[in-house]
mmCIF file with all atom_site columns, C-alpha atoms in Angstrom:
data_model
loop_
_atom_site.group_PDB
_atom_site.id
_atom_site.type_symbol
_atom_site.label_atom_id
_atom_site.label_alt_id
_atom_site.label_comp_id
_atom_site.label_asym_id
_atom_site.label_entity_id
_atom_site.label_seq_id
_atom_site.pdbx_PDB_ins_code
_atom_site.Cartn_x
_atom_site.Cartn_y
_atom_site.Cartn_z
_atom_site.occupancy
_atom_site.B_iso_or_equiv
_atom_site.pdbx_formal_charge
_atom_site.auth_seq_id
_atom_site.auth_comp_id
_atom_site.auth_asym_id
_atom_site.auth_atom_id
_atom_site.pdbx_PDB_model_num
ATOM 1   C CA . MET A 1 1   ? 105.223 33.647 176.617 1.00 0.00 ? 1   MET A CA 1
ATOM 2   C CA . ALA A 1 2   ? 102.916 30.600 176.667 1.00 0.00 ? 2   ALA A CA 1
ATOM 3   C CA . LEU A 1 3   ? 104.273 27.302 177.882 1.00 0.00 ? 3   LEU A CA 1
ATOM 4   C CA . ASP A 1 4   ? 105.122 24.679 175.283 1.00 0.00 ? 4   ASP A CA 1
ATOM 5   C CA . GLN A 1 5   ? 102.194 22.276 174.704 1.00 0.00 ? 5   GLN A CA 1
ATOM 6   C CA . SER A 1 6   ? 104.627 19.498 173.758 1.00 0.00 ? 6   SER A CA 1
ATOM 7   C CA . PHE A 1 7   ? 105.320 19.049 177.496 1.00 0.00 ? 7   PHE A CA 1
ATOM 8   C CA . VAL A 1 8   ? 101.820 17.617 178.039 1.00 0.00 ? 8   VAL A CA 1
ATOM 9   C CA . GLY A 1 9   ? 102.279 13.953 178.956 1.00 0.00 ? 9   GLY A CA 1
ATOM 10  C CA . ARG A 1 10  ? 105.879 14.363 180.112 1.00 0.00 ? 10  ARG A CA 1
ATOM 11  C CA . SER A 1 11  ? 106.613 12.344 183.246 1.00 0.00 ? 11  SER A CA 1
ATOM 12  C CA . TYR A 1 12  ? 109.429 12.870 185.709 1.00 0.00 ? 12  TYR A CA 1
ATOM 13  C CA . PRO A 1 13  ? 111.330 10.207 187.684 1.00 0.00 ? 13  PRO A CA 1
ATOM 14  C CA . PRO A 1 14  ? 109.753 8.925  190.916 1.00 0.00 ? 14  PRO A CA 1
ATOM 15  C CA . THR A 1 15  ? 110.795 10.691 194.085 1.00 0.00 ? 15  THR A CA 1
ATOM 16  C CA . ASP A 1 16  ? 112.831 9.048  196.791 1.00 0.00 ? 16  ASP A CA 1
ATOM 17  C CA . PRO A 1 17  ? 110.555 7.265  199.290 1.00 0.00 ? 17  PRO A CA 1
ATOM 18  C CA . TYR A 1 18  ? 108.877 9.407  201.936 1.00 0.00 ? 18  TYR A CA 1
ATOM 19  C CA . GLU A 1 19  ? 108.277 7.494  205.169 1.00 0.00 ? 19  GLU A CA 1
ATOM 20  C CA . VAL A 1 20  ? 105.001 8.493  206.781 1.00 0.00 ? 20  VAL A CA 1
ATOM 21  C CA . GLY A 1 21  ? 105.331 8.804  210.553 1.00 0.00 ? 21  GLY A CA 1
ATOM 22  C CA . ARG A 1 22  ? 102.685 8.805  213.278 1.00 0.00 ? 22  ARG A CA 1
ATOM 23  C CA . GLU A 1 23  ? 103.960 12.095 214.649 1.00 0.00 ? 23  GLU A CA 1
ATOM 24  C CA . LYS A 1 24  ? 103.779 13.810 211.247 1.00 0.00 ? 24  LYS A CA 1
ATOM 25  C CA . ILE A 1 25  ? 100.190 12.586 210.861 1.00 0.00 ? 25  ILE A CA 1
ATOM 26  C CA . ARG A 1 26  ? 99.294  13.816 214.368 1.00 0.00 ? 26  ARG A CA 1
ATOM 27  C CA . GLU A 1 27  ? 100.905 17.205 213.743 1.00 0.00 ? 27  GLU A CA 1
ATOM 28  C CA . PHE A 1 28  ? 99.085  17.563 210.424 1.00 0.00 ? 28  PHE A CA 1
ATOM 29  C CA . ALA A 1 29  ? 95.707  16.589 211.922 1.00 0.00 ? 29  ALA A CA 1
ATOM 30  C CA . GLU A 1 30  ? 96.213  19.160 214.689 1.00 0.00 ? 30  GLU A CA 1
ATOM 31  C CA . ALA A 1 31  ? 97.290  21.834 212.192 1.00 0.00 ? 31  ALA A CA 1
ATOM 32  C CA . VAL A 1 32  ? 94.123  21.379 210.109 1.00 0.00 ? 32  VAL A CA 1
ATOM 33  C CA . GLY A 1 33  ? 91.946  21.077 213.221 1.00 0.00 ? 33  GLY A CA 1
ATOM 34  C CA . ASP A 1 34  ? 90.672  17.551 212.532 1.00 0.00 ? 34  ASP A CA 1
ATOM 35  C CA . PRO A 1 35  ? 90.048  15.670 215.795 1.00 0.00 ? 35  PRO A CA 1
ATOM 36  C CA . ASN A 1 36  ? 89.313  12.284 214.153 1.00 0.00 ? 36  ASN A CA 1
ATOM 37  C CA . PRO A 1 37  ? 90.889  9.733  216.532 1.00 0.00 ? 37  PRO A CA 1
ATOM 38  C CA . ALA A 1 38  ? 91.890  7.502  213.595 1.00 0.00 ? 38  ALA A CA 1
ATOM 39  C CA . TYR A 1 39  ? 94.593  10.117 212.922 1.00 0.00 ? 39  TYR A CA 1
ATOM 40  C CA . THR A 1 40  ? 96.122  10.024 216.409 1.00 0.00 ? 40  THR A CA 1
ATOM 41  C CA . ASP A 1 41  ? 95.081  6.840  218.234 1.00 0.00 ? 41  ASP A CA 1
ATOM 42  C CA . PRO A 1 42  ? 96.324  3.478  216.900 1.00 0.00 ? 42  PRO A CA 1
ATOM 43  C CA . GLU A 1 43  ? 93.546  1.637  218.750 1.00 0.00 ? 43  GLU A CA 1
ATOM 44  C CA . ALA A 1 44  ? 90.857  3.843  217.171 1.00 0.00 ? 44  ALA A CA 1
ATOM 45  C CA . ALA A 1 45  ? 92.417  3.198  213.762 1.00 0.00 ? 45  ALA A CA 1
ATOM 46  C CA . LYS A 1 46  ? 92.514  -0.565 214.436 1.00 0.00 ? 46  LYS A CA 1
ATOM 47  C CA . ALA A 1 47  ? 88.822  -0.483 215.403 1.00 0.00 ? 47  ALA A CA 1
ATOM 48  C CA . LEU A 1 48  ? 88.188  0.866  211.884 1.00 0.00 ? 48  LEU A CA 1
ATOM 49  C CA . GLY A 1 49  ? 90.203  -1.955 210.317 1.00 0.00 ? 49  GLY A CA 1
ATOM 50  C CA . TYR A 1 50  ? 93.556  -0.205 209.830 1.00 0.00 ? 50  TYR A CA 1
ATOM 51  C CA . ALA A 1 51  ? 96.896  -1.565 211.072 1.00 0.00 ? 51  ALA A CA 1
ATOM 52  C CA . ASP A 1 52  ? 97.965  1.858  212.358 1.00 0.00 ? 52  ASP A CA 1
ATOM 53  C CA . VAL A 1 53  ? 96.845  5.490  212.314 1.00 0.00 ? 53  VAL A CA 1
ATOM 54  C CA . ILE A 1 54  ? 95.798  6.911  208.966 1.00 0.00 ? 54  ILE A CA 1
ATOM 55  C CA . ALA A 1 55  ? 96.412  10.386 207.593 1.00 0.00 ? 55  ALA A CA 1
ATOM 56  C CA . PRO A 1 56  ? 93.822  13.064 206.836 1.00 0.00 ? 56  PRO A CA 1
ATOM 57  C CA . PRO A 1 57  ? 92.961  13.180 203.119 1.00 0.00 ? 57  PRO A CA 1
ATOM 58  C CA . THR A 1 58  ? 94.983  16.316 202.364 1.00 0.00 ? 58  THR A CA 1
ATOM 59  C CA . PHE A 1 59  ? 98.155  15.034 204.094 1.00 0.00 ? 59  PHE A CA 1
ATOM 60  C CA . VAL A 1 60  ? 99.700  13.880 200.804 1.00 0.00 ? 60  VAL A CA 1
ATOM 61  C CA . PHE A 1 61  ? 99.660  17.435 199.452 1.00 0.00 ? 61  PHE A CA 1
ATOM 62  C CA . ALA A 1 62  ? 103.008 18.054 201.128 1.00 0.00 ? 62  ALA A CA 1
ATOM 63  C CA . ILE A 1 63  ? 104.751 15.242 199.264 1.00 0.00 ? 63  ILE A CA 1
ATOM 64  C CA . THR A 1 64  ? 102.935 15.617 195.936 1.00 0.00 ? 64  THR A CA 1
ATOM 65  C CA . PHE A 1 65  ? 103.541 19.383 195.827 1.00 0.00 ? 65  PHE A CA 1
ATOM 66  C CA . LYS A 1 66  ? 107.211 18.830 196.591 1.00 0.00 ? 66  LYS A CA 1
ATOM 67  C CA . ALA A 1 67  ? 107.351 16.225 193.789 1.00 0.00 ? 67  ALA A CA 1
ATOM 68  C CA . ALA A 1 68  ? 105.709 18.720 191.414 1.00 0.00 ? 68  ALA A CA 1
ATOM 69  C CA . GLY A 1 69  ? 108.814 20.811 192.021 1.00 0.00 ? 69  GLY A CA 1
ATOM 70  C CA . GLN A 1 70  ? 110.551 18.651 189.418 1.00 0.00 ? 70  GLN A CA 1
ATOM 71  C CA . VAL A 1 71  ? 108.114 20.060 186.864 1.00 0.00 ? 71  VAL A CA 1
ATOM 72  C CA . VAL A 1 72  ? 108.329 23.619 188.134 1.00 0.00 ? 72  VAL A CA 1
ATOM 73  C CA . GLN A 1 73  ? 112.137 23.563 188.126 1.00 0.00 ? 73  GLN A CA 1
ATOM 74  C CA . ASP A 1 74  ? 112.469 21.999 184.666 1.00 0.00 ? 74  ASP A CA 1
ATOM 75  C CA . PRO A 1 75  ? 114.459 24.667 182.796 1.00 0.00 ? 75  PRO A CA 1
ATOM 76  C CA . GLN A 1 76  ? 113.173 23.397 179.441 1.00 0.00 ? 76  GLN A CA 1
ATOM 77  C CA . LEU A 1 77  ? 109.571 24.067 180.492 1.00 0.00 ? 77  LEU A CA 1
ATOM 78  C CA . GLY A 1 78  ? 110.434 27.684 181.270 1.00 0.00 ? 78  GLY A CA 1
ATOM 79  C CA . LEU A 1 79  ? 107.837 28.272 183.995 1.00 0.00 ? 79  LEU A CA 1
ATOM 80  C CA . ASP A 1 80  ? 108.410 31.515 185.923 1.00 0.00 ? 80  ASP A CA 1
ATOM 81  C CA . TYR A 1 81  ? 107.769 30.279 189.468 1.00 0.00 ? 81  TYR A CA 1
ATOM 82  C CA . SER A 1 82  ? 107.839 33.810 190.862 1.00 0.00 ? 82  SER A CA 1
ATOM 83  C CA . ARG A 1 83  ? 104.478 34.309 189.117 1.00 0.00 ? 83  ARG A CA 1
ATOM 84  C CA . VAL A 1 84  ? 102.907 30.978 190.188 1.00 0.00 ? 84  VAL A CA 1
ATOM 85  C CA . VAL A 1 85  ? 99.950  30.594 192.534 1.00 0.00 ? 85  VAL A CA 1
ATOM 86  C CA . HIS A 1 86  ? 98.265  27.364 193.597 1.00 0.00 ? 86  HIS A CA 1
ATOM 87  C CA . GLY A 1 87  ? 94.953  27.185 191.732 1.00 0.00 ? 87  GLY A CA 1
ATOM 88  C CA . ASP A 1 88  ? 93.281  23.932 192.805 1.00 0.00 ? 88  ASP A CA 1
ATOM 89  C CA . GLN A 1 89  ? 93.886  20.512 194.307 1.00 0.00 ? 89  GLN A CA 1
ATOM 90  C CA . LYS A 1 90  ? 92.093  17.183 193.854 1.00 0.00 ? 90  LYS A CA 1
ATOM 91  C CA . PHE A 1 91  ? 92.723  13.722 195.292 1.00 0.00 ? 91  PHE A CA 1
ATOM 92  C CA . ALA A 1 92  ? 91.491  10.291 194.173 1.00 0.00 ? 92  ALA A CA 1
ATOM 93  C CA . TYR A 1 93  ? 92.290  7.612  196.753 1.00 0.00 ? 93  TYR A CA 1
ATOM 94  C CA . THR A 1 94  ? 92.641  3.858  196.388 1.00 0.00 ? 94  THR A CA 1
ATOM 95  C CA . ARG A 1 95  ? 93.260  3.600  200.138 1.00 0.00 ? 95  ARG A CA 1
ATOM 96  C CA . PRO A 1 96  ? 94.183  5.932  203.008 1.00 0.00 ? 96  PRO A CA 1
ATOM 97  C CA . VAL A 1 97  ? 97.775  6.843  203.729 1.00 0.00 ? 97  VAL A CA 1
ATOM 98  C CA . ARG A 1 98  ? 98.958  4.945  206.821 1.00 0.00 ? 98  ARG A CA 1
ATOM 99  C CA . ALA A 1 99  ? 101.751 5.438  209.325 1.00 0.00 ? 99  ALA A CA 1
ATOM 100 C CA . GLY A 1 100 ? 104.698 3.373  208.147 1.00 0.00 ? 100 GLY A CA 1
ATOM 101 C CA . ASP A 1 101 ? 103.957 3.811  204.447 1.00 0.00 ? 101 ASP A CA 1
ATOM 102 C CA . ARG A 1 102 ? 106.972 4.525  202.261 1.00 0.00 ? 102 ARG A CA 1
ATOM 103 C CA . LEU A 1 103 ? 105.546 6.552  199.409 1.00 0.00 ? 103 LEU A CA 1
ATOM 104 C CA . THR A 1 104 ? 106.972 7.645  196.077 1.00 0.00 ? 104 THR A CA 1
ATOM 105 C CA . VAL A 1 105 ? 105.445 10.155 193.691 1.00 0.00 ? 105 VAL A CA 1
ATOM 106 C CA . THR A 1 106 ? 105.703 10.214 189.918 1.00 0.00 ? 106 THR A CA 1
ATOM 107 C CA . SER A 1 107 ? 104.702 13.574 188.435 1.00 0.00 ? 107 SER A CA 1
ATOM 108 C CA . THR A 1 108 ? 103.273 14.001 184.952 1.00 0.00 ? 108 THR A CA 1
ATOM 109 C CA . ILE A 1 109 ? 102.185 17.173 183.167 1.00 0.00 ? 109 ILE A CA 1
ATOM 110 C CA . GLU A 1 110 ? 98.499  16.523 182.569 1.00 0.00 ? 110 GLU A CA 1
ATOM 111 C CA . SER A 1 111 ? 97.623  19.716 180.705 1.00 0.00 ? 111 SER A CA 1
ATOM 112 C CA . ILE A 1 112 ? 98.844  23.182 179.785 1.00 0.00 ? 112 ILE A CA 1
ATOM 113 C CA . LYS A 1 113 ? 96.404  25.941 178.905 1.00 0.00 ? 113 LYS A CA 1
ATOM 114 C CA . SER A 1 114 ? 96.689  29.645 178.284 1.00 0.00 ? 114 SER A CA 1
ATOM 115 C CA . LEU A 1 115 ? 93.810  31.703 179.711 1.00 0.00 ? 115 LEU A CA 1
ATOM 116 C CA . ALA A 1 116 ? 93.761  35.505 179.558 1.00 0.00 ? 116 ALA A CA 1
ATOM 117 C CA . GLY A 1 117 ? 97.542  35.532 179.280 1.00 0.00 ? 117 GLY A CA 1
ATOM 118 C CA . ASN A 1 118 ? 97.965  33.216 182.274 1.00 0.00 ? 118 ASN A CA 1
ATOM 119 C CA . ASP A 1 119 ? 99.521  29.769 181.934 1.00 0.00 ? 119 ASP A CA 1
ATOM 120 C CA . VAL A 1 120 ? 97.496  27.063 183.688 1.00 0.00 ? 120 VAL A CA 1
ATOM 121 C CA . LEU A 1 121 ? 99.350  23.840 184.355 1.00 0.00 ? 121 LEU A CA 1
ATOM 122 C CA . ASP A 1 122 ? 97.844  20.612 185.755 1.00 0.00 ? 122 ASP A CA 1
ATOM 123 C CA . VAL A 1 123 ? 100.354 18.209 187.306 1.00 0.00 ? 123 VAL A CA 1
ATOM 124 C CA . ARG A 1 124 ? 99.243  14.659 188.151 1.00 0.00 ? 124 ARG A CA 1
ATOM 125 C CA . GLY A 1 125 ? 101.097 13.016 191.030 1.00 0.00 ? 125 GLY A CA 1
ATOM 126 C CA . GLU A 1 126 ? 100.744 9.233  191.184 1.00 0.00 ? 126 GLU A CA 1
ATOM 127 C CA . VAL A 1 127 ? 101.529 8.041  194.704 1.00 0.00 ? 127 VAL A CA 1
ATOM 128 C CA . HIS A 1 128 ? 102.562 4.426  195.248 1.00 0.00 ? 128 HIS A CA 1
ATOM 129 C CA . ASP A 1 129 ? 103.635 2.492  198.314 1.00 0.00 ? 129 ASP A CA 1
ATOM 130 C CA . GLU A 1 130 ? 106.789 0.424  198.717 1.00 0.00 ? 130 GLU A CA 1
ATOM 131 C CA . ALA A 1 131 ? 105.083 -2.622 197.150 1.00 0.00 ? 131 ALA A CA 1
ATOM 132 C CA . GLY A 1 132 ? 104.237 -0.540 194.069 1.00 0.00 ? 132 GLY A CA 1
ATOM 133 C CA . GLU A 1 133 ? 100.535 -0.403 194.915 1.00 0.00 ? 133 GLU A CA 1
ATOM 134 C CA . HIS A 1 134 ? 98.625  2.757  194.014 1.00 0.00 ? 134 HIS A CA 1
ATOM 135 C CA . VAL A 1 135 ? 97.577  4.821  197.043 1.00 0.00 ? 135 VAL A CA 1
ATOM 136 C CA . VAL A 1 136 ? 96.332  8.133  195.653 1.00 0.00 ? 136 VAL A CA 1
ATOM 137 C CA . THR A 1 137 ? 96.387  10.349 192.590 1.00 0.00 ? 137 THR A CA 1
ATOM 138 C CA . ALA A 1 138 ? 96.759  14.070 193.235 1.00 0.00 ? 138 ALA A CA 1
ATOM 139 C CA . ILE A 1 139 ? 96.015  16.720 190.623 1.00 0.00 ? 139 ILE A CA 1
ATOM 140 C CA . THR A 1 140 ? 97.673  20.062 191.353 1.00 0.00 ? 140 THR A CA 1
ATOM 141 C CA . LYS A 1 141 ? 96.657  23.109 189.317 1.00 0.00 ? 141 LYS A CA 1
ATOM 142 C CA . LEU A 1 142 ? 99.291  25.827 189.091 1.00 0.00 ? 142 LEU A CA 1
ATOM 143 C CA . VAL A 1 143 ? 98.597  29.228 187.573 1.00 0.00 ? 143 VAL A CA 1
ATOM 144 C CA . ALA A 1 144 ? 101.475 31.347 186.288 1.00 0.00 ? 144 ALA A CA 1
ATOM 145 C CA . ARG A 1 145 ? 100.072 34.858 186.237 1.00 0.00 ? 145 ARG A CA 1
ATOM 146 C CA . ALA A 1 146 ? 100.654 36.940 183.143 1.00 0.00 ? 146 ALA A CA 1
ATOM 147 C CA . ALA A 1 147 ? 103.447 39.473 183.380 1.00 0.00 ? 147 ALA A CA 1
ATOM 148 C CA . GLU A 1 148 ? 102.245 42.960 184.153 1.00 0.00 ? 148 GLU A CA 1
ATOM 149 C CA . GLU A 1 149 ? 102.652 45.408 181.338 1.00 0.00 ? 149 GLU A CA 1
ATOM 150 C CA . GLY A 1 150 ? 104.824 48.454 181.782 1.00 0.00 ? 150 GLY A CA 1
#
């Protein structure tokens, strides 16, 4: 059954703040194999004009995907998460994520489409810092595969 189009534009409450730590940034940079010293060395980051280490661009996926869980778990939406795969991810930055940031995410259903029996859902995550300044917008595409017949 196709998802209800009336959910397009629905926003969910902001998440609790996520405090970005140096160690989490270092672990993430190592996990994705990015040796950029701005991710691990405060002095290298300062030489680039940052107060502390910055995070690789895809670091925020972890917090924006978790925030999108509010959408996925909305019983009124009726999304069958057991059939969901991650389809695509895009980021639009105002500034890099920095160690010490306290970030919140507000998720909004950007679009719902039905393609070949699959439901395709775009969730926009607006990430702001503790001062309310925009840091990054993440667009997460989720695909709920059509139920198999028989």
